[in-house]
mmCIF file of C-alpha atoms in Angstrom:
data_model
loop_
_atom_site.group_PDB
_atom_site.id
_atom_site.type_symbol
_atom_site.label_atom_id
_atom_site.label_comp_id
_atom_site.label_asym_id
_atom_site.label_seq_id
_atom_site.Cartn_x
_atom_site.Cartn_y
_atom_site.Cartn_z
ATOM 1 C CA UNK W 1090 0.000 0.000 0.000
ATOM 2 C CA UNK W 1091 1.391 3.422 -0.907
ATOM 3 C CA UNK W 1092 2.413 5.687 1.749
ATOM 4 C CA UNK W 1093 0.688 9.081 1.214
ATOM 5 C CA UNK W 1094 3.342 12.263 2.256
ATOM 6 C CA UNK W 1095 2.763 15.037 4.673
ATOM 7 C CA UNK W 1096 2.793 17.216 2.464
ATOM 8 C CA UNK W 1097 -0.284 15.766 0.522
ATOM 9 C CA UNK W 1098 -3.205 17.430 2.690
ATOM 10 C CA UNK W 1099 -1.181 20.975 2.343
ATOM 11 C CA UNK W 1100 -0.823 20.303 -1.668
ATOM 12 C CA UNK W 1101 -4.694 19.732 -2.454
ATOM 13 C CA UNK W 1102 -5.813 22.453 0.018
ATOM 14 C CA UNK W 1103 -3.601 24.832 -1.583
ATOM 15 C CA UNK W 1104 -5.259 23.825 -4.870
ATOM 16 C CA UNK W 1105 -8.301 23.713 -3.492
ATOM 17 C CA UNK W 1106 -7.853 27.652 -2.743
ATOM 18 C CA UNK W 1107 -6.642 28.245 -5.638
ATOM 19 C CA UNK W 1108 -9.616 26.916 -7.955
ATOM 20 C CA UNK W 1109 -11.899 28.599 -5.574
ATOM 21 C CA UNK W 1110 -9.724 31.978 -6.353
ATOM 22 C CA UNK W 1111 -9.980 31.239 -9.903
ATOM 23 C CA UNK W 1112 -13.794 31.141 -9.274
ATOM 24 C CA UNK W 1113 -14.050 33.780 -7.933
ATOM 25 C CA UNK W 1114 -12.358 36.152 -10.394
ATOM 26 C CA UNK W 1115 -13.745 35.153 -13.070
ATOM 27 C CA UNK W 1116 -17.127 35.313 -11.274
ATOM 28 C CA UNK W 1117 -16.122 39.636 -11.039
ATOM 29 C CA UNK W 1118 -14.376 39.367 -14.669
ATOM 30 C CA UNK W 1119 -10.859 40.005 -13.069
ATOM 31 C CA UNK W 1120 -9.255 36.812 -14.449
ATOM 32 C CA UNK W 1121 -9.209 36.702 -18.267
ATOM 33 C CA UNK W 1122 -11.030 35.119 -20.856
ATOM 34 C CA UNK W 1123 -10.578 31.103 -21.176
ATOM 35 C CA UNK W 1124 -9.466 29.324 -24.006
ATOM 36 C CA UNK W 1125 -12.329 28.543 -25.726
ATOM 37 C CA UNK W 1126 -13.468 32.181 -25.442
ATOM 38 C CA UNK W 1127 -10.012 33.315 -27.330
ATOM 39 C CA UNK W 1128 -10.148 29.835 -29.956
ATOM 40 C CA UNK W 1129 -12.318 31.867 -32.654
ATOM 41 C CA UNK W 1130 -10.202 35.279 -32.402
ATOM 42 C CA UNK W 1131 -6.812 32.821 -32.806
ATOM 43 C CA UNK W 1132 -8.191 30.704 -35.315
ATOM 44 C CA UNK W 1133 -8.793 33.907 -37.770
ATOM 45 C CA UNK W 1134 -5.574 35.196 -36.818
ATOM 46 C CA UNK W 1135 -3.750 31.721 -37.657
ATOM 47 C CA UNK W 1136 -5.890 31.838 -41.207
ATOM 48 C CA UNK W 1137 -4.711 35.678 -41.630
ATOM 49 C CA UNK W 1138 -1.197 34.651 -41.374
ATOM 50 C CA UNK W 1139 -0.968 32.002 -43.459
ATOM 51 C CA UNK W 1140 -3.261 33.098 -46.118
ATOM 52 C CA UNK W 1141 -0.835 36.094 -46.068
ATOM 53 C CA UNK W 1142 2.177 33.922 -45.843
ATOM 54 C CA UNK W 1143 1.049 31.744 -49.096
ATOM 55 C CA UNK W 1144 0.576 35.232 -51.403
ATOM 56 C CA UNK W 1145 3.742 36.206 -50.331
ATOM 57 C CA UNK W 1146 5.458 32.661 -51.202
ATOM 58 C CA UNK W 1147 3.012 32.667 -54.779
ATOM 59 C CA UNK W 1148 4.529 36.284 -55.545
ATOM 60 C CA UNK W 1149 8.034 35.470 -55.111
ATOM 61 C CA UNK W 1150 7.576 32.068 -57.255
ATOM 62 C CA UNK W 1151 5.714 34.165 -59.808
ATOM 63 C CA UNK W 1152 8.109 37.686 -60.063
ATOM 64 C CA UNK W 1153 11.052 37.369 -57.709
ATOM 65 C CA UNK W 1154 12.102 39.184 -54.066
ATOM 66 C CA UNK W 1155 10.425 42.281 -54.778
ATOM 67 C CA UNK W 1156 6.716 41.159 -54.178
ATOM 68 C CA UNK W 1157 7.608 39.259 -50.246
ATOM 69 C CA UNK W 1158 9.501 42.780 -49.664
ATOM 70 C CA UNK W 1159 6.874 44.980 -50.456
ATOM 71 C CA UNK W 1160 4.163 42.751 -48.948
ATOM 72 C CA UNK W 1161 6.825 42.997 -45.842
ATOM 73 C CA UNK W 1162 6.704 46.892 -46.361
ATOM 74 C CA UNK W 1163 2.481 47.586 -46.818
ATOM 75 C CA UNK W 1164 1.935 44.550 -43.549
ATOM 76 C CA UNK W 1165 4.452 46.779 -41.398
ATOM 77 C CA UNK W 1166 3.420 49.879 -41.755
ATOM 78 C CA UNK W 1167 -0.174 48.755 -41.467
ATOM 79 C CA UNK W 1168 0.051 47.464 -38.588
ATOM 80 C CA UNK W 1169 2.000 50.448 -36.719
ATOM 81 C CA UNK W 1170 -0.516 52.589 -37.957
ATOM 82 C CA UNK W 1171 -3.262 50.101 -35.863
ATOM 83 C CA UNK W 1172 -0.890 50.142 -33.078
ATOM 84 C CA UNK W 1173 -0.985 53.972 -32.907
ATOM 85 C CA UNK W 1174 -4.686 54.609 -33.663
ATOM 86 C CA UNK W 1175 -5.626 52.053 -30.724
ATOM 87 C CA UNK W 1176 -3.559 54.111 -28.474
ATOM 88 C CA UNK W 1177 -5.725 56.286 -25.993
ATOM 89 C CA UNK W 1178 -3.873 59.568 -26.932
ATOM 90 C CA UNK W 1179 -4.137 59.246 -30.883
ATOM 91 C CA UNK W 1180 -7.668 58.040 -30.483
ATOM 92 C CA UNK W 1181 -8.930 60.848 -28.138
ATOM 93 C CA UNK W 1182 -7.334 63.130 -31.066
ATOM 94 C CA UNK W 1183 -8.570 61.630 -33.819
ATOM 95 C CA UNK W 1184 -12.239 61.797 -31.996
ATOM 96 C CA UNK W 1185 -13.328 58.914 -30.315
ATOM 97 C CA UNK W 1186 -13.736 58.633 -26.560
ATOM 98 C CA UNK W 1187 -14.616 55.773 -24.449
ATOM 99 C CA UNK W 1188 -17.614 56.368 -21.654
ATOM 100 C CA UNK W 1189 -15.218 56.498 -18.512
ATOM 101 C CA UNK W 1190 -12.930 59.222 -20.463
ATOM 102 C CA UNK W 1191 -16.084 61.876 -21.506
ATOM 103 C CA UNK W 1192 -17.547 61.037 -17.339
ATOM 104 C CA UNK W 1193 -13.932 61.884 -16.387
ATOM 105 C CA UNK W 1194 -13.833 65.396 -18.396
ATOM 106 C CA UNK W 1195 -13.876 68.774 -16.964
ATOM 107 C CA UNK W 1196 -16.574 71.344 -19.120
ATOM 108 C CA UNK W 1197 -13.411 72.724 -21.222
ATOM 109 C CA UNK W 1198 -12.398 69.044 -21.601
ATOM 110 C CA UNK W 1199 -15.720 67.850 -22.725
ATOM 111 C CA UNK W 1200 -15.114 71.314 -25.184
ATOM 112 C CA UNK W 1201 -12.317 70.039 -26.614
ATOM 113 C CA UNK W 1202 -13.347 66.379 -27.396
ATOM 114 C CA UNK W 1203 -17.003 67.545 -28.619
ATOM 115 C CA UNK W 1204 -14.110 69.784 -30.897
ATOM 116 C CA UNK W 1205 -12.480 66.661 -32.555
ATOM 117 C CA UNK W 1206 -15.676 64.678 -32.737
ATOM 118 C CA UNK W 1207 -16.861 67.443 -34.936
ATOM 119 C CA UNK W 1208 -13.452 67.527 -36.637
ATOM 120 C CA UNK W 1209 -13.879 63.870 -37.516
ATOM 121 C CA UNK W 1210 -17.210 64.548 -38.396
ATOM 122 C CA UNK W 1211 -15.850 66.691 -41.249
ATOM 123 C CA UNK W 1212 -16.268 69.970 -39.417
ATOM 124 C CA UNK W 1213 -14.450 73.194 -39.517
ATOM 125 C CA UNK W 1214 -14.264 73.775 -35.921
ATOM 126 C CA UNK W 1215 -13.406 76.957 -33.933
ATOM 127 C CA UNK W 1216 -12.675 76.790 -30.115
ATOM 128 C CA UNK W 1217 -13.236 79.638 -28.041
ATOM 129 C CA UNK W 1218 -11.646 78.522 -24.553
ATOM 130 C CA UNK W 1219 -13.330 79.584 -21.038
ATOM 131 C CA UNK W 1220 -12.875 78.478 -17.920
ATOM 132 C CA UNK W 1221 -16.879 78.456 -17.087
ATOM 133 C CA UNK W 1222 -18.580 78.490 -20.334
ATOM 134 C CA UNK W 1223 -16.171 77.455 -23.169
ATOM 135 C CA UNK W 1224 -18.128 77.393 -26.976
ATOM 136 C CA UNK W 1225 -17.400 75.362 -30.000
ATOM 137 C CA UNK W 1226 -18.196 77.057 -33.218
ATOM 138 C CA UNK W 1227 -18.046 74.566 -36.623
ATOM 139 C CA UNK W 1228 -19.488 74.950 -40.166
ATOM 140 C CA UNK W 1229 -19.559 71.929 -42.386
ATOM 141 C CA UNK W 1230 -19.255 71.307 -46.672
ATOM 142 C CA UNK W 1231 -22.843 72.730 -46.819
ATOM 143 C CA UNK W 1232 -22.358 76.145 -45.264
ATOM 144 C CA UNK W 1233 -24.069 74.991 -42.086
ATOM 145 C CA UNK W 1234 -23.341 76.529 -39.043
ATOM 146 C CA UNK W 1235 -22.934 75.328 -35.415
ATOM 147 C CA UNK W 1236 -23.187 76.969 -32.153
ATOM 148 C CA UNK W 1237 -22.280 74.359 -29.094
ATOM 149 C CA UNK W 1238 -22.723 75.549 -25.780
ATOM 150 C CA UNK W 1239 -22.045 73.004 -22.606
ATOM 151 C CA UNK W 1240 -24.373 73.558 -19.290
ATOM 152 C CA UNK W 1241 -26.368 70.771 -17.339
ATOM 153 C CA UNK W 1242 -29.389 73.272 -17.804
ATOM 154 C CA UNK W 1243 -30.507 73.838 -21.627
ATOM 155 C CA UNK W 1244 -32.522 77.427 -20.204
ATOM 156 C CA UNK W 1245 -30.298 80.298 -19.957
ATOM 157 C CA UNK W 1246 -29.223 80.753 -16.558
ATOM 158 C CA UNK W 1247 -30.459 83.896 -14.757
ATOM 159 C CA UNK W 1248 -27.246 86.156 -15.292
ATOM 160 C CA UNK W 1249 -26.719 84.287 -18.967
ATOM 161 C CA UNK W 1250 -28.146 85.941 -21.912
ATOM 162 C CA UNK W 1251 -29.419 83.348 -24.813
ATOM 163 C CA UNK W 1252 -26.340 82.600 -27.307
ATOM 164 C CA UNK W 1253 -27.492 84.353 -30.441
ATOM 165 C CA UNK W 1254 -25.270 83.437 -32.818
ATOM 166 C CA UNK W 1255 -24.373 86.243 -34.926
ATOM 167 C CA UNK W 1256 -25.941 87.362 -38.126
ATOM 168 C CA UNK W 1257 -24.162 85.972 -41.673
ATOM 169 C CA UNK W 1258 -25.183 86.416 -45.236
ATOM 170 C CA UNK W 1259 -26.219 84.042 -47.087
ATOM 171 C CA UNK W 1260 -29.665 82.643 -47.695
ATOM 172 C CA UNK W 1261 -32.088 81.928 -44.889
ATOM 173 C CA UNK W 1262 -31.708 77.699 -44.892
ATOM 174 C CA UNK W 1263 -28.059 78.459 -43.823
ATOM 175 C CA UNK W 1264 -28.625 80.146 -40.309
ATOM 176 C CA UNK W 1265 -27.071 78.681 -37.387
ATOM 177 C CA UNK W 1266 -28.106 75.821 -35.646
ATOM 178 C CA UNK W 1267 -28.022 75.179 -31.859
ATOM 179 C CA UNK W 1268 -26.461 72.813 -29.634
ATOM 180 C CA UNK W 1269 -26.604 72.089 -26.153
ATOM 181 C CA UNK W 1270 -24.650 68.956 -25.004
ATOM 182 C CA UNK W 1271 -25.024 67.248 -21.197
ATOM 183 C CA UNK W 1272 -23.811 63.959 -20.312
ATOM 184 C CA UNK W 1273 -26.701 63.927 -17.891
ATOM 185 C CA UNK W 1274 -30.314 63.491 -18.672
ATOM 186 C CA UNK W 1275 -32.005 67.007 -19.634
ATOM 187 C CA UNK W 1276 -35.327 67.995 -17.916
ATOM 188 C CA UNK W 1277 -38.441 67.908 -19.327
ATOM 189 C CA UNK W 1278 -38.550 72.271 -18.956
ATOM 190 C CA UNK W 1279 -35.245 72.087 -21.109
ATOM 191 C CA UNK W 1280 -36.870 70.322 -23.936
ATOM 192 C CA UNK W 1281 -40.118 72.427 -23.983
ATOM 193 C CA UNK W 1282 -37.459 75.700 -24.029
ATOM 194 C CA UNK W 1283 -35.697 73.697 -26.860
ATOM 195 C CA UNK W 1284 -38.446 73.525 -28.923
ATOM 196 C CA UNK W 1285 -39.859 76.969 -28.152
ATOM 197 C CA UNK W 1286 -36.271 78.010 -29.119
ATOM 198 C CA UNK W 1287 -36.384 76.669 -32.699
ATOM 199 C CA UNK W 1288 -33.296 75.398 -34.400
ATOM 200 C CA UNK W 1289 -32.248 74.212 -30.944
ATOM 201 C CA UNK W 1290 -30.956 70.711 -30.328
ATOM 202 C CA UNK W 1291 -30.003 69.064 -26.818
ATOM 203 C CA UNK W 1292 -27.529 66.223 -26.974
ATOM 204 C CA UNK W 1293 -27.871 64.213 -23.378
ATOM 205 C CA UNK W 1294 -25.206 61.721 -22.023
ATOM 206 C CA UNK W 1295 -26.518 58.710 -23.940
ATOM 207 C CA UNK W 1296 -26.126 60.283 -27.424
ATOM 208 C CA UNK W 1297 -22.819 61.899 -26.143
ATOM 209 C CA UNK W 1298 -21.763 58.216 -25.914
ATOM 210 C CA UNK W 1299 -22.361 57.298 -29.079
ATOM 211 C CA UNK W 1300 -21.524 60.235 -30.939
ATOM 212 C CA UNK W 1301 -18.175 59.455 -28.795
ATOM 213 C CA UNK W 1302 -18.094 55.789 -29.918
ATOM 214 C CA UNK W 1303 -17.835 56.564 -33.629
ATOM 215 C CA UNK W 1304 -21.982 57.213 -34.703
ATOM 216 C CA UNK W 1305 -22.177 60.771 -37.122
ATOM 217 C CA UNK W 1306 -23.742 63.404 -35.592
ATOM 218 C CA UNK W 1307 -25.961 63.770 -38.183
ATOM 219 C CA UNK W 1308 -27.695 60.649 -37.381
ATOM 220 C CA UNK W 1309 -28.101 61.566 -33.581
ATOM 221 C CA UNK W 1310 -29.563 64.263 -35.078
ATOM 222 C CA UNK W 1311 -32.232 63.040 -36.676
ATOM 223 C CA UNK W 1312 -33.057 61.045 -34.327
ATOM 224 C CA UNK W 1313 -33.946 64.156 -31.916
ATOM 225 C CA UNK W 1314 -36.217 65.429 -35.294
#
């Protein structure tokens, strides 16, 4: 009959704790995605390379060195340019903002990124800084304007007159058009002042979001219409 060690009891109750660790991370989604969860994702990537490997190894048969090398070339600088969009700096520039990063911006923050949202909109955008009550002027291909002003209340404030914006020529379909943006939930006064307003839009924190994620503005636009 085998002799069992000491050390036996101490071995399966330290991997006793540590299943029941496991367990519990993954319970909160602190411990990583399992295999099977990552299988698919590999698999393409496996397929990827060596569908990418056999064009190479068919363009060198067929015309020499010079195809591998500039497949080398194109796949290298495509993927540092990945590697430097997905960064959080070049993507907050080039306009696109996670949830936690717009709920983490002061107002002249949330200026600034509603600034390159428009700019990756295809805006020409105008930032006039404040330390209170920063504005974003933009005007798009059409010739229409855009006045955005950032408050958590869409009615003027007492001591705030309305933001006119100011007269232009041109023909009457190309006034200005208003926006107030809040990444809370505007009151049901705002929107009656909104529409009383005319050409006044309010952009809460769930559209914020997605205009944030990527969506056009145009389309969370019409939405609101």
């Amino acid at each position: 009959m085998a002799r069992l060690s000491w050390t036996s009891g101490t071995f399966e109750s330290r991997r006793a704790r540590r299943r029941q660790t496991v367990r519990l991370l993954r319970a909160r989604g602190l411990y990583g995605p399992r295999f099977r969860d990552v299988l698919p994702t590999l698999a393409l990537v496996v397929a990827a390379v060596c569908s990418l490997v056999a064009l190479l190894s068919w363009g060198y048969r067929a015309a020499g060195i010079a195809v591998p090398l500039a497949g080398a070339m194109v796949t290298g600088c495509a993927v540092t340019l990945w590697v430097r969009r997905r960064r959080p700096g070049a993507r907050r520039r080039l306009g696109y903002y996670t949830p936690d990063e717009l709920l983490e911006l002061d107002t002249e923050g949330l200026a600034l990124a509603v600034a390159r949202m428009l700019r990756r909109d295809g805006w020409r955008v105008r930032l006039m800084p404040a330390p209170d009550r920063p504005r974003v002027c933009a005007r798009n291909t059409d010739g229409r304007h855009l006045d955005v002003a950032f408050r958590p209340v869409a009615e003027p404030l007492p001591d705030e007159d309305p933001p006119h914006p100011p007269t232009r020529r041109g023909k009457p379909d190309e006034e200005g058009l208003r926006l107030v943006v809040h990444r809370g939930t505007f009151a049901a006064r705002d929107m009656r002042w909104a529409r009383r307003e005319g050409k006044t839009c309010l952009l809460d924190g769930s559209a914020l979001r997605r205009w944030g994620a990527g969506e056009p503005l145009g389309e969370l636009l019409s939405e609101e219409v």
